[in-house]
XYZ file of N, CA and C in Angstrom:
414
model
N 78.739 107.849 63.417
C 78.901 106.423 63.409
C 78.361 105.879 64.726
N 77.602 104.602 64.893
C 77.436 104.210 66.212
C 78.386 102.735 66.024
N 78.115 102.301 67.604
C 79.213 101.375 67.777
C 78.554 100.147 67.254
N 77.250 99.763 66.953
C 76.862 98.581 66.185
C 77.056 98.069 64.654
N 77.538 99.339 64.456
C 77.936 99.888 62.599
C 79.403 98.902 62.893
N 79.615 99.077 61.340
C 80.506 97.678 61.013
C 81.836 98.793 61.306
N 83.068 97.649 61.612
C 84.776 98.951 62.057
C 84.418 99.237 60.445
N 85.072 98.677 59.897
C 85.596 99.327 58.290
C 85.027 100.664 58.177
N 83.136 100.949 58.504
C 82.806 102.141 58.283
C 83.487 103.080 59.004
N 83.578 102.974 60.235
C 84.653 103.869 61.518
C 85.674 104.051 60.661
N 86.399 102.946 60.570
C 87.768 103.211 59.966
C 87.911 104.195 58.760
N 87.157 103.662 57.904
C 86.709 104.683 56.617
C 86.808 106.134 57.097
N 85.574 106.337 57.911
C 85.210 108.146 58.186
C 85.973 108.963 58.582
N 87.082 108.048 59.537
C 88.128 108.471 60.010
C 89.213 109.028 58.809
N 89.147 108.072 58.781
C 90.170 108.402 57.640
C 89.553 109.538 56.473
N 88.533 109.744 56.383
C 87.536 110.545 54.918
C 87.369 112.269 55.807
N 87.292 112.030 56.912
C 86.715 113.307 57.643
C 87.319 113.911 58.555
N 87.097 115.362 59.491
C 88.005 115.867 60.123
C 87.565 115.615 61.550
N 86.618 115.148 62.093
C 85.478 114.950 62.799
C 84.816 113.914 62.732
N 84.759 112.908 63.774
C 83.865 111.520 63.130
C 83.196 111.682 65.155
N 81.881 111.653 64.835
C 80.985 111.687 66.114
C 80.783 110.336 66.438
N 80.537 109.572 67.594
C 80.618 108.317 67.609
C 79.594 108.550 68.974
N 78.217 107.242 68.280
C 77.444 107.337 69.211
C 76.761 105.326 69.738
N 76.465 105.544 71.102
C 76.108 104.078 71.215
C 74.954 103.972 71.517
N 75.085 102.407 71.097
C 73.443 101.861 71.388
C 73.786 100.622 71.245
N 72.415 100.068 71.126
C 72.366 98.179 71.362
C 73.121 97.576 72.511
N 73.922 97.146 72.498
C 74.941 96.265 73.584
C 75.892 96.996 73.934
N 76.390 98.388 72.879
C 77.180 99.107 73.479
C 77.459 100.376 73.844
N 75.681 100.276 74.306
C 75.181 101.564 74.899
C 75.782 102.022 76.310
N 76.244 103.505 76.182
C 76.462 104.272 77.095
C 76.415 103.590 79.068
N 75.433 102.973 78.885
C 75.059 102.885 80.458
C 75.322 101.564 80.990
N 76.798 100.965 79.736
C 77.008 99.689 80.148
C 79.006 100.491 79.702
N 79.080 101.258 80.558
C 80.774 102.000 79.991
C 81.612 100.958 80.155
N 81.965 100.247 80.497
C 82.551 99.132 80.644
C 83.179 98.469 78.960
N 81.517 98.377 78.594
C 81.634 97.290 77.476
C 82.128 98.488 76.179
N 81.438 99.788 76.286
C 81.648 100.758 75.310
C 82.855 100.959 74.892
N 83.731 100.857 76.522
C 85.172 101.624 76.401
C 85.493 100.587 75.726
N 85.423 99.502 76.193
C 86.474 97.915 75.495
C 86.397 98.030 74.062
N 84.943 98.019 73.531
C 84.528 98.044 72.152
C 85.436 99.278 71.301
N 85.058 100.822 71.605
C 85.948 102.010 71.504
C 87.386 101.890 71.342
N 88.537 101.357 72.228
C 89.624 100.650 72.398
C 90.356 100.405 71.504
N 89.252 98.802 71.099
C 89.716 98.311 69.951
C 89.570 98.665 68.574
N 88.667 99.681 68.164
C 88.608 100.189 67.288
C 89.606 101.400 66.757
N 89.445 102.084 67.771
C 90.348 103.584 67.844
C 91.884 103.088 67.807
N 92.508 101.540 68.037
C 93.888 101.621 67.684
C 93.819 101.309 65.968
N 92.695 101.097 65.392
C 93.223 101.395 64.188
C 93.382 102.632 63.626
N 93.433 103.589 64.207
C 93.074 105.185 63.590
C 93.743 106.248 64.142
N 95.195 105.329 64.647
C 95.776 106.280 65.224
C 97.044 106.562 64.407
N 97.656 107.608 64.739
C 99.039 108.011 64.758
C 100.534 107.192 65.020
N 101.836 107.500 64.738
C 102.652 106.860 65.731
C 102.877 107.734 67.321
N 102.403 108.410 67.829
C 102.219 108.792 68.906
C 100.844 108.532 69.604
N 99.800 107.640 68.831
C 98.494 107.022 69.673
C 97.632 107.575 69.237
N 97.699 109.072 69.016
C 96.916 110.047 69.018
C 95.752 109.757 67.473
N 94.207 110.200 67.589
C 93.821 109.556 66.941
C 94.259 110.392 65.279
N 93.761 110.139 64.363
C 94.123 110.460 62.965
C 93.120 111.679 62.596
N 91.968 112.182 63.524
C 90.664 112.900 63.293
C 90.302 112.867 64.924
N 89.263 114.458 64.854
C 89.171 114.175 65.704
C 87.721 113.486 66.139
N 87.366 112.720 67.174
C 86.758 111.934 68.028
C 86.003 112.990 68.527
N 84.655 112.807 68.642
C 82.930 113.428 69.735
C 82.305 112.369 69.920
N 82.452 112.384 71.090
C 81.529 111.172 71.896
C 80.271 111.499 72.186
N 79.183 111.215 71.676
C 77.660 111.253 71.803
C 77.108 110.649 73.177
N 76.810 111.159 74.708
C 76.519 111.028 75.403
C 77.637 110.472 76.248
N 78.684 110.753 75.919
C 79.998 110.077 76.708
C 80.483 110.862 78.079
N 79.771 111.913 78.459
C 80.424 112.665 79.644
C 80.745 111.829 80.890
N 80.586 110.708 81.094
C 80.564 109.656 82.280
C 81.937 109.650 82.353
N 82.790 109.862 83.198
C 84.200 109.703 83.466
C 84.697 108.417 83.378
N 83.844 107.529 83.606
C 84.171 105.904 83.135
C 84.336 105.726 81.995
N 83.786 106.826 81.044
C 84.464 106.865 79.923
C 85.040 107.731 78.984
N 84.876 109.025 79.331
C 85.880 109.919 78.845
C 87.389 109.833 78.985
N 87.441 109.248 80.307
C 88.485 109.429 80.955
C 89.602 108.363 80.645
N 89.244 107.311 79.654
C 89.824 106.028 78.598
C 90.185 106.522 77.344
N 89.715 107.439 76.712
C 89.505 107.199 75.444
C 89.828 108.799 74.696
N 90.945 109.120 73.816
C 90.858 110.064 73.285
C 90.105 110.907 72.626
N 89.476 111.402 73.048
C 87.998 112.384 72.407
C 88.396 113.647 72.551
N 88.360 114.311 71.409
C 88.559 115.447 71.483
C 87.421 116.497 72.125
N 86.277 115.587 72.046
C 84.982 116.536 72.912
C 83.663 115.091 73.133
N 82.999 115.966 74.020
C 81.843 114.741 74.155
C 80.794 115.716 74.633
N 79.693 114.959 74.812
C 78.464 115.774 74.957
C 77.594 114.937 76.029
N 76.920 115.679 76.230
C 75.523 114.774 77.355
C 73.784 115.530 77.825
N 73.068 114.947 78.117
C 72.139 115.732 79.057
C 71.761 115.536 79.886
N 72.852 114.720 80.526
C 73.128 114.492 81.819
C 72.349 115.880 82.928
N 73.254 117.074 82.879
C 72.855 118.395 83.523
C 71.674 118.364 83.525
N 71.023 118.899 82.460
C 69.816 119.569 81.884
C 68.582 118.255 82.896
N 69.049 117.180 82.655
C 67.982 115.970 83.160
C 67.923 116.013 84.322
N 69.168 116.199 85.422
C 69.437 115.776 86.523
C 68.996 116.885 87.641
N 69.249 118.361 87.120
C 69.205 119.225 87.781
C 67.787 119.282 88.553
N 67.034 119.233 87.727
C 65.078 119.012 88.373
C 64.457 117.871 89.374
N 65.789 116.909 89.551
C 64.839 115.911 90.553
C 65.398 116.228 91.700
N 64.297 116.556 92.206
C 64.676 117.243 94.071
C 64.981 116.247 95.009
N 64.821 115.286 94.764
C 65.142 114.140 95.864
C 66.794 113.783 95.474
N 67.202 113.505 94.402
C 68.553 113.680 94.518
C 69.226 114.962 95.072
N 68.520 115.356 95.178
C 69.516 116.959 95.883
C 68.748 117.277 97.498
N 69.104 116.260 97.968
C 68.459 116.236 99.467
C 69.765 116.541 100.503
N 69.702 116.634 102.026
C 70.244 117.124 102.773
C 70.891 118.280 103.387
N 71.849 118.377 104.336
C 72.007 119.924 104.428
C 72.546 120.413 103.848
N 73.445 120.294 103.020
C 74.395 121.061 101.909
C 74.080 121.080 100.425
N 72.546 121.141 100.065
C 72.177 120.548 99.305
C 72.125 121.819 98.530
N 72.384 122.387 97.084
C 72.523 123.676 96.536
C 70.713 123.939 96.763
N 70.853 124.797 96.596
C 69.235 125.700 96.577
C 68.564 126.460 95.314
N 69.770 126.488 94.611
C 69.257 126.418 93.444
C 69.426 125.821 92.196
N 68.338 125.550 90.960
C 68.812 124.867 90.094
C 70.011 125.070 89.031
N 70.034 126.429 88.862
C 71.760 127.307 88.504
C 72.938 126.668 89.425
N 72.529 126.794 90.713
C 73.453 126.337 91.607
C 73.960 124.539 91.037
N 73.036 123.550 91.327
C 73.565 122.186 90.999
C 73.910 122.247 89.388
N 73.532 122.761 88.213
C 74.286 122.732 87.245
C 75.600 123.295 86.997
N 75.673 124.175 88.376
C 77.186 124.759 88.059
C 78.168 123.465 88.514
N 77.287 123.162 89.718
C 78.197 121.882 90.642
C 78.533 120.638 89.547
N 77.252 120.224 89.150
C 77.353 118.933 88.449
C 78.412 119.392 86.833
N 78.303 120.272 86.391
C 79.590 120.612 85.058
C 81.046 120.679 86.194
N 80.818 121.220 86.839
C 82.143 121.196 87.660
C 82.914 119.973 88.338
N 81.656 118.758 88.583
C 82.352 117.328 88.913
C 82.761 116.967 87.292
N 82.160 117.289 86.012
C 82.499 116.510 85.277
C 83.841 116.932 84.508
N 84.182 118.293 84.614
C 84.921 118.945 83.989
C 86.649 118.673 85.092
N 86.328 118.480 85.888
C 87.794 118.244 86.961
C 88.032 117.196 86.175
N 87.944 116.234 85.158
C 88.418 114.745 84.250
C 88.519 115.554 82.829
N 89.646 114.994 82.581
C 89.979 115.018 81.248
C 90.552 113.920 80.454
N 90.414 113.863 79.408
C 89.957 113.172 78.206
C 91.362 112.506 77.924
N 92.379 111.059 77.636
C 93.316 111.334 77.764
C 94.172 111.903 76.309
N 95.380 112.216 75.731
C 95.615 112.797 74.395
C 95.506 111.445 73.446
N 96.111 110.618 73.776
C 96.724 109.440 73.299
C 95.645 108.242 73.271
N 95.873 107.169 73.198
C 95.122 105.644 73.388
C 96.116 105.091 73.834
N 95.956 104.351 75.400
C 96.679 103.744 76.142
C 95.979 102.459 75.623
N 96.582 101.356 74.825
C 95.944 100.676 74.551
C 96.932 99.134 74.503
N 96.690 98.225 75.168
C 97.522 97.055 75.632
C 96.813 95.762 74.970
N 97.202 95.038 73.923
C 96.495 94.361 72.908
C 96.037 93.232 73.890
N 96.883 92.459 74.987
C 96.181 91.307 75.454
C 95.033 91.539 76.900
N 95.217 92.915 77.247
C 94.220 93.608 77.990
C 92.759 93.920 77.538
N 93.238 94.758 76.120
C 92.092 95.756 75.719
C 91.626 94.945 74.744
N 91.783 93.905 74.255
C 91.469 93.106 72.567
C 90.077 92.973 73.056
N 88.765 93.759 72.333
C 87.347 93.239 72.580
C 87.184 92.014 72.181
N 86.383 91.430 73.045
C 85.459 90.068 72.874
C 84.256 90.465 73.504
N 83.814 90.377 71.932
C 82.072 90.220 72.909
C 81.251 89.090 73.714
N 81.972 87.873 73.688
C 81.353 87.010 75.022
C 82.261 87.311 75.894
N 83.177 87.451 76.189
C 84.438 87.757 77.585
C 83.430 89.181 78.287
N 82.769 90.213 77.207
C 82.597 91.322 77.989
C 81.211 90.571 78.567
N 80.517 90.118 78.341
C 78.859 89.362 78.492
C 78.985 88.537 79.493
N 79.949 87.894 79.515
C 80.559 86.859 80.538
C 80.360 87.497 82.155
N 81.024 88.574 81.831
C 81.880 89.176 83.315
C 80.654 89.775 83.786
């Protein structure tokens, strides 16, 4: 499912499947986490449990960013973040800088992996309620 797809379909898959992958784009693409999580939020309290927890589980398609894993119950997420990052030598400048490219992929899985995902949806209706001009606004 991506996040431009209509809720009902979310809601649906959720409910139809054991596994629903959830990926962004358009306005509530990845590299605006802000607007993703808000959007995510409000969707995912329809699909939960009475303990929060979602009804299926949640894979976040490029979600490894702690700005947003770190909101949102996902049972797993993915990225190529590593694989992309590891090869540009100018980000890996100064004296403590790993020396090898094994070396910064161990580092960079290791900043992302110290965050975890939370079980539940902390979710506060007059906080978290998406609006898409309130998020455009800010």
């Amino acid at each position: 499912w991506h996040m431009n797809e209509s809720d009902e379909r979310f809601i649906r898959l959720c409910n139809e499947y054991p596994r629903v992958a959830i990926g962004s784009c358009g306005d509530y693409d990845v590299k605006r986490p802000n607007l993703a999580v808000a959007r995510m939020k409000d969707l995912i309290r329809h699909v939960i449990d009475e303990h929060g927890q979602p009804v299926t589980k949640l894979h976040g398609l490029r979600m490894l960013n702690p700005l947003i894993f770190t909101k949102l119950p996902l049972a797993s997420a993915d990225s190529t973040n590593v694989a992309r990052n590891i090869g540009i030598d100018k980000a890996w400048s100064g004296t403590y800088a790993p020396a090898s490219k094994e070396t910064r992929a161990a580092l960079m899985v290791e900043r992302i992996e110290s965050y975890n995902s939370p079980g539940s949806l902390a979710y506060c209706e007059q906080r978290d309620r998406f609006n898409m001009q309130l998020q455009l606004a800010v």
